[in-house]
Amino acid sequence: MKPTSTTGATFITTGSLTGACLSSTVGGIGIAGSFGAVGIGATSVTAAGAVAGAAVYGAFKGITEGDTVVFGAMGIGAVGGVGFSSVVGGIGFVAPKIGLAFGIGSMPMAGIGAVVGLAAYGVAKLLDDSEFKETPMQVFERMEEKVLQMDYYTAALIELSGDDISQKFAALEIEDDLNKLKYTLNNNSPQVETNTVSLTNKLPLTWQCVKTLTGHSGAINAVAIHPDGKTLISGSDDRQVNLWNLKTGKFLYTFSGQAEAVLSVAISPDGKQIISGSVDRKISSWQLETKKYNRTLSYLNSPYSHNSFVNAVVYSPDDRMIISGSTDKTIRIWGRSTGNIKRTLNGHTDAVLAIAISSDSTTLVSGGADKTIRIWDLQTGQQRFILTQHLAAVNTLAITPNNQIFVSGSTDTTIKLWNLQTGELIRTLTGHIKDVLSIVIHPNGNTLASSSKDGIIQLWNLHTGELLETFSGFSPLAFSSDGDILISGGKSGTIKIWEQVQSTENLSIIGEWWEILGVNRNTHPHDVKLAYRQLARLYHPDINNSESAKAAMQAVNLAYHNFQTLMNLVK
């Protein structure tokens, strides 16, 4: 390596050491802005020092060699800084250990961008003077490996645990000094908005996970709650239908017999019978009280109920019919008492994925992979309407108790509200960013719960379309008949029981670390970290200032801490 390249390396190393010393002196540093507030660990400050060192070397080379390219690099960086400021908005720094808080406007951001551009120029000159044939990106990657020890440098700004200040953010310990610093920052920089949780106001009712049921060895595909609200059945990829005590969470019984994964389950209105639909093309039924196997509903002389997967099964509210939807594109209507086929409804051009029946047992709504919703007259078997406004598969359906509105959820990420009598589209709800897989309507007819593929549950005001609450959970969903309990699925064969509570004090969120983080027990550590960050973005108080989010964030932090402790023991 040439002497000049050694000089450049010295500048960068000195900058790195300066950044490390700065971090140890001022303690944790936080960034606050319109995007919220996050903590910066020591590695990020060290990296900033390295960039500053490279910038100084770039200035040194530009001046001594009279290279005008350096001004171009600074100009490009300045423009980038202003652009970043215009997108993100105001930014402020807080350092509680030394009582520092200040805002950064667009002009200082231009200066920061110019420094980054100067650093890029410095690295380029360092490469020109060295004997190593590397690109600037390769040099930065090598610096990252040596200086930062591969500590996810590219994700440093969204770290929510680490040094003093980020621990305060992550643990949600809203201390007086941090509040004062945020207040000062807001006064100095009017464009910076922050949300503070008030613990003195009366807390509204919020949904909290009170139990996690474990017993299945595969993903949960379907759940149904007994009319008396005391028991629950669940169907899983493990081919089992399990019976649970809903109050205690105790496992009671397994109904076996399906040859493949169970995709759908239902409990009869009188609470005496259960049915399941499976990948094995069969609908099986049992007596709930005696646990005795009844029959398989057979189509004509076939041993099967359908010619393909049975994706949906429901009892009619008058308890006279069982209705099923299948990947074979058909809907079949069966006698509840006899188990005999009464009618087959044809019309869908692809798999039937969801069905729902009105409370007066006169109207059926079906949705399919053909992107259509079809409204049927159950008395005649005729189609009333075919609705085509969804842009992808219709995965889930629900009808309000008064039979005026039905709701659909789709792979196109939208939820649509429709007039059941006319088929008119009333409203589209947009909030999920992944496939909507399950929707249920509260028995009071005022609240809608929806879940999406990415493990997000959202609660909506059914009449106004207002988003009421967001928390972590998977499909399927089910409300108890009194509306006091919400059931959701989870990963690794778990089921979550949610209840509405007035206060989250002294309420523990139950589950092993992997259940709370929504991952499998053997998930790769990097993916566990990503799952933690996703939940942190969902529950962090600068994004979600509800009291339930505070309790959830504390549980998530504890779960991630337990995971890290386990990893350290393994090492």
Short mmCIF file of N, CA and C in Angstrom, two decimals, residues 329-331 333 343-349 352 362-367 370 372-388 420-423:
data_model
loop_
_atom_site.label_atom_id
_atom_site.label_comp_id
_atom_site.label_asym_id
_atom_site.label_seq_id
_atom_site.Cartn_x
_atom_site.Cartn_y
_atom_site.Cartn_z
N LYS A 329 -64.85 -26.26 -7.35
CA LYS A 329 -65.64 -25.16 -7.90
C LYS A 329 -67.12 -25.24 -7.55
N THR A 330 -67.52 -26.20 -6.73
CA THR A 330 -68.93 -26.37 -6.41
C THR A 330 -69.24 -26.03 -4.96
N ILE A 331 -70.54 -25.73 -4.73
CA ILE A 331 -71.10 -25.57 -3.39
C ILE A 331 -72.16 -26.66 -3.24
N ILE A 333 -75.19 -28.57 -0.78
CA ILE A 333 -76.11 -28.41 0.33
C ILE A 333 -76.55 -29.79 0.79
N ARG A 343 -78.61 -30.46 -2.91
CA ARG A 343 -78.45 -29.65 -4.12
C ARG A 343 -76.98 -29.31 -4.29
N THR A 344 -76.54 -29.18 -5.54
CA THR A 344 -75.21 -28.68 -5.86
C THR A 344 -75.35 -27.38 -6.62
N LEU A 345 -74.63 -26.35 -6.15
CA LEU A 345 -74.67 -25.04 -6.80
C LEU A 345 -73.42 -24.87 -7.65
N ASN A 346 -73.61 -24.64 -8.92
CA ASN A 346 -72.52 -24.44 -9.86
C ASN A 346 -72.52 -22.99 -10.36
N GLY A 347 -71.35 -22.47 -10.61
CA GLY A 347 -71.25 -21.10 -11.12
C GLY A 347 -69.84 -20.56 -11.01
N HIS A 348 -69.16 -20.84 -9.92
CA HIS A 348 -67.77 -20.40 -9.78
C HIS A 348 -66.90 -21.10 -10.82
N THR A 349 -65.94 -20.38 -11.35
CA THR A 349 -65.04 -20.94 -12.36
C THR A 349 -63.69 -21.33 -11.78
N VAL A 352 -63.93 -22.56 -4.68
CA VAL A 352 -64.77 -21.84 -3.72
C VAL A 352 -64.02 -21.83 -2.40
N THR A 362 -81.96 -17.84 4.44
CA THR A 362 -82.54 -17.72 3.09
C THR A 362 -81.50 -17.35 2.04
N THR A 363 -80.37 -16.79 2.45
CA THR A 363 -79.41 -16.26 1.49
C THR A 363 -78.02 -16.81 1.78
N LEU A 364 -77.33 -17.20 0.72
CA LEU A 364 -75.97 -17.70 0.82
C LEU A 364 -75.05 -16.77 0.02
N VAL A 365 -73.90 -16.46 0.57
CA VAL A 365 -72.88 -15.68 -0.14
C VAL A 365 -71.65 -16.55 -0.27
N SER A 366 -71.04 -16.59 -1.45
CA SER A 366 -69.84 -17.39 -1.68
C SER A 366 -68.77 -16.55 -2.35
N GLY A 367 -67.53 -16.85 -2.06
CA GLY A 367 -66.40 -16.17 -2.68
C GLY A 367 -65.37 -17.17 -3.13
N ASP A 370 -61.81 -17.26 -8.27
CA ASP A 370 -62.13 -16.62 -9.55
C ASP A 370 -62.38 -15.12 -9.39
N THR A 372 -64.64 -13.57 -7.81
CA THR A 372 -66.05 -13.18 -7.77
C THR A 372 -66.68 -13.49 -6.41
N ILE A 373 -67.74 -12.73 -6.13
CA ILE A 373 -68.65 -13.03 -5.02
C ILE A 373 -70.01 -13.30 -5.63
N ARG A 374 -70.64 -14.36 -5.17
CA ARG A 374 -71.95 -14.73 -5.71
C ARG A 374 -72.96 -14.81 -4.57
N ILE A 375 -74.13 -14.22 -4.80
CA ILE A 375 -75.21 -14.22 -3.82
C ILE A 375 -76.31 -15.14 -4.34
N TRP A 376 -76.69 -16.13 -3.49
CA TRP A 376 -77.60 -17.19 -3.91
C TRP A 376 -78.89 -17.16 -3.09
N ASP A 377 -79.96 -17.55 -3.72
CA ASP A 377 -81.23 -17.81 -3.02
C ASP A 377 -81.22 -19.28 -2.60
N LEU A 378 -81.19 -19.52 -1.29
CA LEU A 378 -81.08 -20.89 -0.82
C LEU A 378 -82.35 -21.72 -1.06
N GLN A 379 -83.46 -21.04 -1.24
CA GLN A 379 -84.70 -21.79 -1.47
C GLN A 379 -84.76 -22.34 -2.90
N THR A 380 -84.26 -21.56 -3.86
CA THR A 380 -84.35 -21.96 -5.26
C THR A 380 -83.01 -22.41 -5.84
N GLY A 381 -81.91 -22.03 -5.21
CA GLY A 381 -80.60 -22.35 -5.74
C GLY A 381 -80.15 -21.41 -6.84
N GLN A 382 -80.90 -20.33 -7.07
CA GLN A 382 -80.58 -19.39 -8.13
C GLN A 382 -79.62 -18.30 -7.65
N GLN A 383 -78.77 -17.82 -8.59
CA GLN A 383 -77.88 -16.71 -8.28
C GLN A 383 -78.63 -15.39 -8.40
N ARG A 384 -78.51 -14.57 -7.35
CA ARG A 384 -79.12 -13.24 -7.40
C ARG A 384 -78.18 -12.21 -8.02
N PHE A 385 -76.92 -12.26 -7.59
CA PHE A 385 -75.93 -11.29 -8.06
C PHE A 385 -74.58 -11.96 -8.22
N ILE A 386 -73.79 -11.44 -9.15
CA ILE A 386 -72.38 -11.81 -9.28
C ILE A 386 -71.58 -10.52 -9.18
N LEU A 387 -70.72 -10.41 -8.18
CA LEU A 387 -69.97 -9.19 -7.91
C LEU A 387 -68.50 -9.41 -8.27
N THR A 388 -67.95 -8.47 -9.02
CA THR A 388 -66.61 -8.67 -9.58
C THR A 388 -65.63 -7.53 -9.23
N LEU A 420 -76.44 -6.54 1.26
CA LEU A 420 -76.80 -7.93 0.98
C LEU A 420 -78.02 -8.04 0.09
N GLN A 421 -78.92 -7.07 0.18
CA GLN A 421 -80.17 -7.16 -0.57
C GLN A 421 -80.00 -6.75 -2.03
N THR A 422 -79.11 -5.78 -2.29
CA THR A 422 -78.98 -5.26 -3.65
C THR A 422 -77.64 -5.60 -4.31
N GLY A 423 -76.64 -6.01 -3.52
CA GLY A 423 -75.31 -6.28 -4.06
C GLY A 423 -74.49 -5.02 -4.28
#
